[in-house]
Amino acid sequence: MKSGQPGDSKRGFASRPIEAQLLRLLGIILRSPTSATAIVSLSGCVIFLFALRLKQTEVALSVLLVLTFALGALFVGLLMVRALAQAGSTITELSRRVAASPTGEFDAAEVQELSAPTGFAQLDDLLLSARRSGAHLLEMLAAMGGELQDVIDRYELLATNIAASVVIRDTAGKVLFCSPYTEVLTGCTLEEIQDFDGDFFESIVLESDRDRYRRAIAISTVGEDIVVRYQIRHQSGIQLWIETHLVPVLNSDGEIISVMGVSIDVTSSVSYQQRIEEQNRDLNDFTYMVSHDLKAPIFTIKGMASMLLEDLPHLEADSRESLEHIVEAANRLERMIKSVIEYSSLSTKEFREDAVPLDSVLADVLQDLSEQIRESNAQVRIEQQLPVVLGESLRLYQVFINLIGNAIKYGSSDRTPEITIAVRHHSSELVIIDVRDNGIGIPRDKQSGVFRPYQRAHNGTVEGSGIGLASVKKIVERLGGSVGLVSTEGRGTVLSVALRLAPPDTLGDSGPARLEQREA
Amino acid sequence: MERPAQMSGSCIWIVDDNKAHRRVIRRALLKAGLEHRCVEAASMAEARAVLLASEPPTLPLALIIIDLNLSDGRGTNLVEQLRLSDRLRDTPILMLSTSGLETDRDAAIAAGADAFLTKASDLEQLSSELAETCVRVMRSRP
């Protein structure tokens, strides 16, 4: 307030140089509240002394009064200046520390010591709240800094220790980031990879796989995810199978800014796969051998026995029975071989995935089992409409003819066989179908083996191939489902199959082809 | 069972390395009413030596039955070689095998056989299938 006054007087006397100089000096003096008050007090003292000498008591008293006010004002002014300076330095220090402490290494308690109370309640309140806000801000920063550090630590841990090479390239193919494992995968240093002129990986991909690799890169740069398998030549000279998942990285506008490739060494799984394929080929060869070479002697045995039976019409009953036993044994052997071939073909043959209405599959099954149903006097009931599932109608037919055939075959002799087919659980993707019977059930200790080939729960008592339920399991699992069993000996069995539902848009396929297929 | 009477006076060749099988096939042919003279060969080499010789066999050929797996090679190779001969291009050829594998059936037809039959182990069944197939094959090959 006081600093404004000299400016005003300066404008009025500016034309007179000496007076102007004096006024400027006065202005400088008056600008400082302390010196201004001091001058006012000094002048007051002088006037007071003059007044005393001149015995002007009234004047002297007035001056003394003014002087006391001036000194009081001086004292208050000094205190305020000090308090403001303190508050200012506290706030400066707070902001300095806030700015300097992004990692949270700041002790919030220190803020408390930054300033002593000023003695002015409002200013102290202001300072206190500033201090609290500052401390709170610092705590938040410390927490954020800590979290950030955790994220950085985790990222570093991941990038350095993951057994996968992560390479991020811009759309022009320049390497932006390359994880340390890339060195292990390729045998080259990160510098060599990053400084390589062109696509480093393409340079180590085997010639035979290079086109496939290039196609995958091209596809990823137009925004498609793609997984590609190819062989590379490691720096050491050995060849490795690599699987790379290429993921385009988009900015907020949806533009591709880079492509991230995550590569892993799949050499062992590829060799495992090759071994499995080899074993499959062996199995196919074995099946072929069985179907040709083991059947040939049966053809001879049965053919010769039949010829003898024809040629010797007057053979003794005993001898005829012996020949018939030979024919029967050969028949049995033939059925067993057929079942071996059928079962092994379930592992190797490709399965189609059509939309198959189970209602019509069940209708075929019940029709083909009608004779057994009639003979056993069984009551077969389908509780509700069955859904359309994914699979091959012939295979699904095999599943249900085995399940329902078993239910009839293992019926209890002291009650009417009751067989119920019901939908138990129906989700958007899976359906579980129960085939429930009131038959003889399966002993607890035999239950775990019923889905394994040639493990028969009632060996010798009922005629069977020994692969019925094993085939059911194999087929259902190859169709992406699963099988289940709940059985109580003497009470009955529930066999369940979970099958994948056909998507709604594929309904109605492949229905009519089913019967012909089965008969073919 | 239809009896293919027009084939009398000609012969049927049976190429199979298993002697017992040749006997069963002969019996099945007889039961099927195909009362021809049967000529047997135990290997591809034996069959080739006579069938592809410059001097043709004395009796006209009504039918050649060839087993799929022979001791000296695949029967399909023999079918292919026979089909290259002008004399045998149109002779009915029937392939037999103990297996009923689709791949075998396809290979037989691709090699030039007119039909493929599984060696049904039941004599009755084999003879009725032979009768039916032979009639069909004879009609399609004038």
XYZ file of C-alpha atoms in Angstrom:
662
model
C 0.000 0.000 0.000
C 2.741 2.366 0.953
C 4.771 1.591 -2.111
C 1.975 3.046 -4.235
C 2.278 6.538 -2.775
C 5.762 7.535 -4.010
C 4.728 6.645 -7.505
C 1.820 9.080 -7.270
C 3.970 11.991 -5.956
C 6.694 11.203 -8.501
C 4.258 11.932 -11.292
C 3.523 15.428 -9.767
C 7.143 16.646 -9.279
C 8.998 14.942 -12.066
C 9.883 18.216 -13.790
C 12.081 19.431 -10.872
C 15.375 17.443 -10.835
C 16.553 18.030 -7.184
C 13.128 17.619 -5.727
C 12.688 14.572 -7.948
C 15.921 13.078 -6.599
C 14.792 13.676 -3.020
C 11.395 12.267 -3.706
C 12.938 9.168 -5.302
C 15.081 8.694 -2.182
C 11.975 9.116 -0.042
C 10.202 6.682 -2.263
C 12.949 4.055 -1.763
C 12.830 4.608 1.975
C 9.034 4.484 2.071
C 8.894 1.339 -0.103
C 10.244 -0.681 2.765
C 7.602 -0.797 5.473
C 10.238 -1.265 8.180
C 12.334 1.733 7.211
C 9.207 3.795 6.588
C 7.925 3.000 10.056
C 11.419 3.691 11.474
C 11.537 7.109 9.779
C 8.012 7.890 10.940
C 9.013 6.872 14.518
C 12.275 8.848 14.359
C 10.443 11.935 13.088
C 7.854 11.379 15.865
C 10.642 11.289 18.477
C 12.154 14.515 17.181
C 8.745 16.260 17.164
C 8.066 14.843 20.673
C 11.382 16.216 22.000
C 10.716 19.612 20.333
C 7.232 19.655 21.778
C 8.619 18.906 25.268
C 11.164 21.726 24.958
C 8.506 24.065 23.756
C 6.312 22.868 26.680
C 3.659 21.897 24.173
C 2.300 19.041 26.280
C -0.748 18.389 24.139
C 1.347 18.143 20.999
C 3.892 15.962 22.784
C 1.156 13.609 24.010
C -0.400 13.422 20.519
C 2.985 12.678 19.013
C 3.632 10.026 21.681
C 0.317 8.426 20.835
C 1.143 8.414 17.098
C 4.615 7.106 17.930
C 3.238 4.218 19.975
C 0.879 3.253 17.096
C 3.740 3.484 14.615
C 5.994 1.245 16.751
C 3.121 -1.214 17.228
C 2.529 -1.273 13.481
C 6.270 -1.808 12.939
C 6.277 -4.789 15.278
C 3.178 -6.360 13.713
C 4.579 -5.694 10.221
C 7.843 -7.434 11.116
C 6.002 -10.461 12.510
C 3.810 -10.705 9.395
C 6.762 -10.459 7.053
C 8.521 -13.234 8.948
C 5.410 -15.438 8.961
C 4.784 -14.901 5.270
C 8.411 -15.652 4.500
C 8.131 -18.843 6.555
C 4.909 -19.870 4.852
C 6.443 -19.114 1.486
C 9.549 -21.179 2.171
C 7.449 -24.064 3.526
C 5.352 -24.137 0.374
C 8.470 -23.808 -1.808
C 10.142 -26.644 0.055
C 6.999 -28.778 -0.211
C 6.754 -28.282 -3.955
C 10.490 -28.871 -4.314
C 10.225 -32.178 -2.471
C 7.070 -33.189 -4.353
C 8.874 -32.473 -7.606
C 12.007 -34.288 -6.484
C 10.319 -37.390 -5.071
C 8.656 -39.349 -7.863
C 9.904 -42.627 -6.489
C 8.454 -42.059 -3.043
C 11.656 -41.951 -1.053
C 10.282 -39.004 0.904
C 9.335 -39.280 4.524
C 6.040 -37.496 5.020
C 6.984 -36.780 8.682
C 9.717 -34.416 7.482
C 7.048 -32.081 6.207
C 5.896 -31.557 9.764
C 9.286 -30.135 10.691
C 9.464 -27.790 7.771
C 7.925 -24.866 9.550
C 7.346 -23.689 13.093
C 3.988 -22.097 13.886
C 3.890 -18.454 12.850
C 1.552 -17.375 15.627
C -1.126 -16.260 13.165
C -4.033 -18.674 13.440
C -5.326 -18.346 9.875
C -1.844 -18.503 8.413
C -1.058 -21.504 10.587
C -4.288 -23.187 9.447
C -3.342 -22.423 5.882
C 0.129 -23.807 6.445
C -1.241 -26.876 8.191
C -3.626 -27.687 5.370
C -0.867 -26.997 2.832
C 1.348 -29.323 4.813
C -1.366 -32.006 4.920
C -2.127 -31.719 1.210
C 1.582 -31.810 0.465
C 2.076 -34.862 2.648
C -0.961 -36.586 1.091
C 0.323 -35.771 -2.381
C 3.694 -37.170 -1.437
C 2.135 -40.364 -0.082
C 0.165 -40.797 -3.274
C 3.242 -40.155 -5.352
C 5.195 -42.583 -3.224
C 2.523 -45.262 -3.703
C 2.331 -44.608 -7.452
C 6.070 -44.599 -7.699
C 6.166 -47.907 -5.843
C 3.564 -49.464 -8.137
C 5.365 -48.157 -11.190
C 8.581 -49.672 -9.940
C 6.778 -53.004 -9.358
C 5.451 -52.940 -12.910
C 8.910 -52.129 -14.259
C 10.435 -54.907 -12.145
C 7.854 -57.416 -13.287
C 8.234 -56.386 -16.911
C 12.011 -56.725 -16.670
C 11.673 -60.081 -14.945
C 9.348 -61.254 -17.695
C 11.334 -59.863 -20.594
C 14.623 -61.272 -19.347
C 13.488 -64.670 -18.098
C 10.636 -65.749 -20.387
C 11.622 -68.718 -22.535
C 10.213 -66.958 -25.561
C 11.629 -64.375 -27.863
C 9.572 -61.192 -28.024
C 10.378 -58.960 -30.962
C 8.481 -55.788 -31.796
C 8.981 -54.368 -35.250
C 7.554 -51.312 -36.919
C 5.604 -51.719 -40.130
C 8.786 -51.229 -42.147
C 10.350 -54.214 -40.378
C 12.783 -52.266 -38.186
C 13.337 -53.915 -34.800
C 12.007 -51.671 -31.998
C 12.403 -54.143 -29.162
C 14.035 -57.498 -28.810
C 13.851 -59.589 -25.620
C 17.065 -61.186 -24.315
C 15.846 -64.745 -24.964
C 16.107 -63.993 -28.686
C 19.864 -64.452 -28.211
C 19.313 -67.975 -26.895
C 16.861 -68.818 -29.652
C 19.036 -67.614 -32.508
C 22.555 -67.734 -31.106
C 23.114 -64.128 -32.225
C 23.608 -61.103 -29.969
C 20.871 -58.505 -29.519
C 23.131 -55.941 -31.222
C 23.540 -58.171 -34.276
C 19.780 -58.642 -34.442
C 18.935 -54.977 -33.929
C 21.582 -53.653 -36.320
C 20.730 -56.162 -39.048
C 19.870 -54.536 -42.331
C 16.455 -56.007 -43.238
C 14.480 -58.777 -41.533
C 16.940 -60.668 -39.369
C 14.657 -63.646 -38.837
C 13.980 -64.076 -42.516
C 17.728 -64.384 -43.021
C 17.955 -67.410 -40.708
C 14.722 -69.140 -41.820
C 15.448 -72.243 -43.870
C 14.963 -71.787 -47.596
C 12.146 -74.359 -47.675
C 10.078 -72.395 -45.110
C 10.905 -68.869 -46.214
C 7.819 -68.340 -48.370
C 5.552 -69.462 -45.549
C 7.336 -67.106 -43.160
C 7.028 -64.163 -45.566
C 3.331 -64.825 -46.100
C 2.729 -64.813 -42.336
C 4.582 -61.513 -41.914
C 2.585 -60.002 -44.777
C -0.680 -61.167 -43.210
C 0.252 -59.708 -39.809
C 1.065 -56.317 -41.308
C -2.483 -56.013 -42.631
C -3.871 -56.497 -39.133
C -4.445 -60.241 -38.751
C -3.190 -62.437 -35.913
C -1.339 -65.438 -37.265
C 0.654 -68.376 -35.943
C 3.404 -69.720 -38.180
C 5.768 -72.670 -37.794
C 9.075 -72.745 -39.580
C 12.633 -73.957 -39.238
C 15.615 -71.730 -38.556
C 19.313 -72.325 -38.594
C 20.736 -71.477 -35.158
C 24.113 -69.735 -35.093
C 25.628 -73.045 -33.944
C 24.431 -74.693 -37.159
C 21.656 -76.827 -35.681
C 18.154 -76.532 -37.070
C 15.282 -75.606 -34.796
C 11.533 -75.594 -35.229
C 10.130 -72.215 -34.228
C 6.532 -71.245 -33.682
C 5.818 -67.531 -33.889
C 2.596 -65.844 -32.913
C 2.422 -62.548 -34.808
C 0.142 -59.919 -33.289
C -0.426 -56.522 -34.919
C -0.218 -53.625 -32.428
C -2.746 -50.856 -33.068
C -2.812 -47.256 -31.879
C -5.955 -45.582 -30.524
C -7.049 -44.740 -34.073
C -6.903 -48.399 -35.018
C -3.841 -47.997 -37.233
C -1.157 -50.667 -37.171
C 1.965 -49.161 -35.655
C 3.985 -52.308 -35.095
C 3.883 -56.091 -35.097
C 4.808 -58.107 -32.046
C 6.181 -61.575 -32.647
C 6.378 -64.070 -29.790
C 8.526 -67.021 -30.789
C 9.127 -70.284 -28.961
C 11.261 -73.312 -29.688
C 8.873 -76.143 -30.605
C 11.526 -78.565 -31.816
C 10.731 -81.129 -29.126
C 6.985 -80.989 -29.696
C 7.462 -81.233 -33.460
C 9.683 -84.278 -33.049
C 7.120 -85.718 -30.630
C 4.422 -85.098 -33.205
C 6.549 -86.745 -35.877
C 7.045 -89.741 -33.593
C 3.289 -89.975 -33.027
C 2.689 -89.775 -36.769
C 5.238 -92.515 -37.274
C 3.509 -94.644 -34.648
C 0.212 -93.978 -36.359
C 1.684 -95.174 -39.623
C 2.987 -98.259 -37.816
C -0.455 -98.823 -36.345
C -2.009 -98.479 -39.785
C 0.497 -100.971 -41.161
C -0.303 -103.286 -38.281
C -4.032 -102.949 -38.909
C -3.440 -103.693 -42.557
C -1.355 -106.713 -41.655
C -4.002 -107.969 -39.254
C -6.798 -107.479 -41.730
C -4.919 -109.313 -44.499
C -2.637 -111.841 -42.971
C -4.664 -112.970 -39.970
C -7.789 -113.290 -42.016
C -6.151 -115.504 -44.627
C -5.868 -118.610 -42.387
C -9.473 -118.123 -41.275
C -10.559 -118.176 -44.889
C -8.738 -121.478 -45.260
C -10.046 -123.029 -42.024
C -13.644 -122.096 -42.678
C -13.476 -122.868 -46.370
C -11.992 -126.295 -45.828
C -14.335 -127.183 -42.965
C -17.329 -126.106 -45.040
C -16.069 -128.152 -47.989
C -15.679 -131.215 -45.791
C -19.194 -130.763 -44.417
C -20.474 -130.566 -47.997
C -18.387 -133.453 -49.267
C -19.267 -135.792 -46.427
C -23.036 -135.555 -46.080
C -23.223 -138.874 -44.257
C -20.608 -138.029 -41.664
C -21.222 -139.262 -38.139
C -22.962 -136.747 -35.927
C -19.932 -136.592 -33.633
C -17.505 -135.783 -36.463
C -19.941 -133.274 -37.955
C -20.121 -131.510 -34.589
C -16.308 -131.358 -34.467
C -16.223 -129.713 -37.889
C -18.950 -127.287 -36.807
C -16.860 -126.378 -33.758
C -13.970 -125.533 -36.090
C -16.240 -123.298 -38.157
C -17.620 -121.627 -35.017
C -14.135 -120.986 -33.582
C -13.038 -119.495 -36.889
C -16.136 -117.275 -36.876
C -15.293 -116.065 -33.397
C -11.703 -115.341 -34.383
C -12.976 -113.449 -37.394
C -15.239 -111.259 -35.239
C -12.366 -110.527 -32.877
C -10.103 -109.472 -35.713
C -12.878 -107.307 -37.092
C -13.262 -105.566 -33.731
C -9.489 -104.952 -33.465
C -9.502 -103.359 -36.892
C -12.584 -101.298 -36.121
C -11.194 -100.048 -32.837
C -7.798 -99.113 -34.243
C -9.437 -97.333 -37.164
C -11.183 -95.052 -34.649
C -7.783 -93.649 -33.682
C -6.512 -93.028 -37.170
C -9.510 -92.159 -39.342
C -10.550 -88.543 -39.802
C -13.949 -87.670 -38.326
C -16.270 -85.229 -40.031
C -18.146 -82.627 -38.016
C -21.629 -82.363 -39.454
C -24.733 -81.134 -37.707
C -26.466 -84.401 -36.851
C -29.979 -84.537 -35.340
C -29.759 -87.132 -32.559
C -33.467 -87.837 -32.923
C -32.944 -89.475 -36.287
C -29.792 -91.279 -35.094
C -31.801 -92.755 -32.209
C -34.634 -93.673 -34.553
C -32.176 -95.675 -36.693
C -30.633 -97.311 -33.646
C -33.989 -98.368 -32.211
C -35.090 -99.666 -35.566
C -31.946 -101.753 -35.953
C -32.266 -103.040 -32.381
C -35.982 -103.770 -32.722
C -35.439 -107.515 -32.746
C -33.398 -107.489 -29.515
C -35.873 -105.090 -27.921
C -38.728 -107.392 -28.808
C -36.912 -110.527 -27.642
C -35.920 -108.995 -24.297
C -39.329 -107.392 -23.884
C -37.486 -104.135 -23.081
C -39.219 -100.790 -22.748
C -37.173 -98.049 -24.363
C -38.284 -94.480 -23.746
C -36.843 -91.239 -25.129
C -37.858 -88.600 -22.573
C -37.701 -85.485 -24.712
C -36.701 -84.218 -28.117
C -32.962 -84.656 -28.619
C -30.773 -81.837 -29.904
C -28.650 -81.510 -33.047
C -24.995 -82.243 -32.268
C -21.658 -81.991 -34.045
C -20.239 -85.216 -35.378
C -20.437 -87.898 -38.003
C -23.782 -89.657 -38.144
C -22.216 -93.099 -38.582
C -20.049 -92.588 -35.472
C -22.948 -91.287 -33.399
C -24.951 -94.291 -34.535
C -22.120 -96.521 -33.255
C -22.170 -94.691 -29.911
C -25.872 -95.157 -29.282
C -26.211 -98.646 -30.700
C -23.467 -99.673 -28.257
C -25.018 -97.851 -25.282
C -28.571 -99.069 -25.867
C -27.389 -102.487 -27.051
C -25.447 -102.867 -23.784
C -28.430 -101.755 -21.742
C -30.509 -104.516 -23.339
C -27.719 -107.099 -23.199
C -26.992 -106.554 -19.519
C -30.638 -106.501 -18.448
C -31.618 -108.224 -15.241
C -33.385 -111.557 -15.711
C -35.906 -110.904 -12.914
C -37.484 -107.690 -14.211
C -38.581 -106.036 -17.421
C -35.684 -104.040 -18.863
C -36.470 -100.328 -18.760
C -34.184 -98.067 -20.739
C -34.522 -94.296 -20.651
C -32.728 -91.816 -22.883
C -32.800 -88.306 -21.432
C -31.144 -84.924 -21.856
C -29.640 -84.045 -18.465
C -27.724 -80.867 -18.982
C -28.164 -78.522 -21.862
C -25.857 -75.505 -22.145
C -25.162 -73.334 -25.147
C -22.297 -75.572 -26.240
C -22.677 -78.985 -24.671
C -25.409 -81.497 -24.121
C -25.216 -84.464 -21.777
C -27.321 -87.442 -22.714
C -28.003 -90.184 -20.191
C -28.806 -93.748 -21.142
C -30.275 -95.270 -17.981
C -31.139 -98.917 -17.451
C -32.384 -101.101 -14.622
C -30.053 -103.954 -15.508
C -27.546 -105.987 -13.554
C -25.185 -103.019 -13.061
C -21.412 -103.080 -12.960
C -19.450 -104.158 -9.860
C -17.581 -101.231 -8.294
C -14.137 -102.735 -8.898
C -14.877 -103.226 -12.597
C -16.251 -99.746 -13.242
C -12.938 -98.026 -13.901
C -12.072 -100.526 -16.619
C -15.272 -100.557 -18.657
C -14.111 -97.896 -21.097
C -10.847 -99.714 -21.808
C -10.734 -102.150 -24.723
C -11.113 -105.856 -23.922
C -11.862 -105.172 -20.242
C -15.204 -106.826 -19.790
C -17.170 -106.455 -16.595
C -19.124 -109.688 -17.074
C -16.543 -111.850 -18.750
C -17.926 -114.968 -20.305
C -21.503 -114.477 -19.135
C -22.593 -112.304 -22.046
C -21.304 -112.483 -25.608
C -19.512 -109.322 -26.700
C -16.601 -107.957 -28.676
C -14.959 -106.243 -25.707
C -14.628 -102.928 -27.509
C -18.177 -101.581 -27.270
C -17.710 -98.988 -24.522
C -14.071 -98.397 -25.476
C -15.303 -97.439 -28.946
C -17.976 -95.189 -27.417
C -15.326 -93.385 -25.384
C -12.932 -93.092 -28.310
C -15.612 -91.732 -30.651
C -17.093 -89.287 -28.133
C -13.680 -87.952 -27.157
C -12.618 -87.555 -30.770
C -15.804 -85.542 -31.300
C -14.736 -83.243 -28.468
C -16.981 -84.728 -25.779
C -16.620 -87.037 -22.816
C -18.223 -90.097 -21.250
C -19.372 -90.866 -17.713
C -20.678 -93.820 -15.753
C -22.743 -94.272 -12.606
C -23.677 -97.824 -11.762
C -24.963 -99.829 -8.820
C -24.575 -103.555 -8.980
C -27.967 -105.206 -9.115
C -29.818 -101.916 -9.627
C -28.736 -100.523 -12.968
C -26.389 -98.273 -14.866
C -26.424 -94.721 -16.202
C -24.009 -94.123 -19.043
C -23.642 -90.485 -20.039
C -22.146 -88.896 -23.112
C -21.379 -85.190 -23.409
C -21.526 -84.017 -27.009
C -20.945 -80.657 -28.654
C -24.075 -78.949 -29.905
C -24.207 -77.865 -33.531
C -24.199 -74.076 -33.991
C -27.745 -72.932 -34.910
C -26.758 -71.875 -38.460
C -25.620 -75.391 -39.445
C -28.831 -77.196 -38.550
C -30.258 -79.634 -41.004
C -27.026 -80.844 -42.692
C -26.223 -84.394 -43.592
C -29.466 -85.920 -42.390
C -30.392 -88.010 -45.419
C -26.888 -89.399 -46.069
C -26.850 -91.269 -42.773
C -28.517 -94.564 -43.603
C -26.634 -95.131 -46.823
C -23.379 -94.424 -45.042
C -24.037 -96.974 -42.391
C -25.010 -99.627 -44.856
C -22.010 -98.935 -47.074
C -28.952 -117.291 -58.310
C -28.537 -116.501 -62.013
C -26.423 -118.950 -63.927
C -23.992 -117.387 -66.416
C -24.346 -120.115 -69.024
C -22.633 -118.259 -71.851
C -19.205 -118.861 -70.363
C -19.020 -122.628 -70.928
C -16.255 -123.670 -73.296
C -13.907 -121.105 -71.881
C -11.697 -121.099 -68.811
C -11.293 -119.125 -65.574
C -7.861 -118.242 -64.296
C -7.249 -118.080 -60.562
C -4.069 -116.238 -59.536
C -3.490 -116.736 -55.786
C -0.369 -117.752 -53.878
C -2.378 -119.714 -51.312
C -3.172 -123.197 -52.540
C -5.959 -123.729 -50.009
C -7.554 -120.433 -51.045
C -7.467 -121.520 -54.694
C -9.309 -124.668 -53.710
C -11.969 -122.753 -51.772
C -12.406 -120.325 -54.684
C -12.775 -123.224 -57.141
C -15.412 -124.759 -54.931
C -17.216 -121.425 -54.591
C -17.181 -120.994 -58.402
C -18.601 -124.468 -58.818
C -21.314 -123.757 -56.252
C -22.038 -120.535 -58.115
C -22.704 -122.585 -61.251
C -19.569 -121.490 -63.071
C -18.581 -124.926 -64.292
C -15.552 -123.831 -66.293
C -12.186 -125.352 -66.493
C -10.066 -123.579 -63.938
C -6.422 -122.748 -64.517
C -4.386 -121.876 -61.437
C -1.310 -119.721 -61.027
C 0.518 -119.339 -57.707
C 2.403 -116.141 -58.545
C 2.396 -113.098 -60.760
C 5.386 -114.467 -62.674
C 3.562 -117.695 -63.421
C 0.475 -115.832 -64.599
C 2.474 -113.424 -66.749
C 4.463 -116.264 -68.355
C 1.315 -117.765 -69.830
C -1.154 -114.893 -70.126
C 1.289 -112.453 -71.722
C 3.128 -115.017 -73.868
C 3.198 -114.476 -77.620
C 1.270 -117.741 -77.988
C -2.184 -117.212 -76.503
C -3.628 -119.850 -74.122
C -5.516 -122.588 -75.883
C -8.878 -122.013 -74.228
C -10.562 -118.601 -74.476
C -10.518 -116.667 -71.215
C -13.888 -116.098 -69.525
C -12.560 -114.456 -66.382
C -9.362 -113.807 -64.435
C -9.519 -113.820 -60.631
C -6.479 -112.216 -58.992
C -5.652 -112.060 -55.285
C -4.559 -108.629 -54.059
C -1.489 -109.723 -52.137
C 0.693 -112.178 -54.011
C 4.004 -113.627 -52.950
C 5.880 -111.716 -55.665
C 4.021 -108.408 -55.527
C 0.736 -106.576 -55.506
C -1.989 -108.096 -57.642
C -2.851 -104.587 -58.852
C 0.492 -104.481 -60.738
C -0.481 -107.648 -62.588
C -3.873 -106.133 -63.485
C -2.152 -103.057 -64.902
C 0.208 -105.197 -67.001
C -2.627 -107.368 -68.321
C -4.646 -104.295 -69.278
C -1.743 -103.101 -71.456
C -2.067 -106.208 -73.595
C -4.423 -105.891 -76.585
C -5.610 -109.427 -76.064
C -6.584 -108.950 -72.429
C -7.768 -105.346 -72.498
C -11.412 -106.393 -72.372
C -11.155 -109.627 -70.412
C -13.196 -109.478 -67.188
C -10.887 -109.257 -64.193
C -12.053 -109.755 -60.617
C -9.821 -108.985 -57.655
C -10.146 -110.769 -54.348
C -8.696 -109.959 -50.968
C -9.138 -111.023 -47.372
C -9.400 -107.362 -46.362
C -12.416 -105.226 -47.047
C -10.451 -102.002 -46.815
C -11.720 -99.116 -48.906
C -8.185 -98.283 -49.995
C -7.722 -101.788 -51.410
C -11.011 -101.596 -53.285
C -10.073 -98.225 -54.764
C -6.606 -99.444 -55.755
C -8.079 -102.486 -57.507
C -10.573 -100.467 -59.533
C -7.930 -97.839 -60.363
C -5.598 -100.558 -61.664
C -8.279 -101.682 -64.128
C -10.147 -104.486 -62.348
C -13.857 -104.778 -63.106
C -14.795 -105.652 -59.543
C -13.362 -106.212 -56.103
C -14.614 -108.825 -53.650
C -13.682 -109.513 -50.062
C -12.883 -113.160 -49.458
C -15.955 -113.840 -47.372
C -15.024 -116.712 -45.109
C -18.458 -118.222 -45.482
C -18.477 -120.532 -48.504
C -22.163 -119.947 -49.266
C -21.719 -116.195 -49.117
C -18.587 -116.250 -51.274
C -20.236 -118.346 -53.968
C -23.353 -116.197 -54.154
C -21.240 -113.032 -54.336
C -19.062 -114.592 -57.046
C -22.119 -115.599 -59.081
C -23.641 -112.151 -58.859
C -20.418 -110.295 -59.637
C -19.398 -112.569 -62.491
C -22.760 -112.174 -64.228
C -22.529 -108.413 -63.905
C -18.917 -108.256 -65.125
C -19.533 -110.609 -68.070
C -22.453 -108.454 -69.206
C -20.535 -105.229 -69.033
C -17.678 -106.760 -71.089
C -19.121 -108.250 -74.290
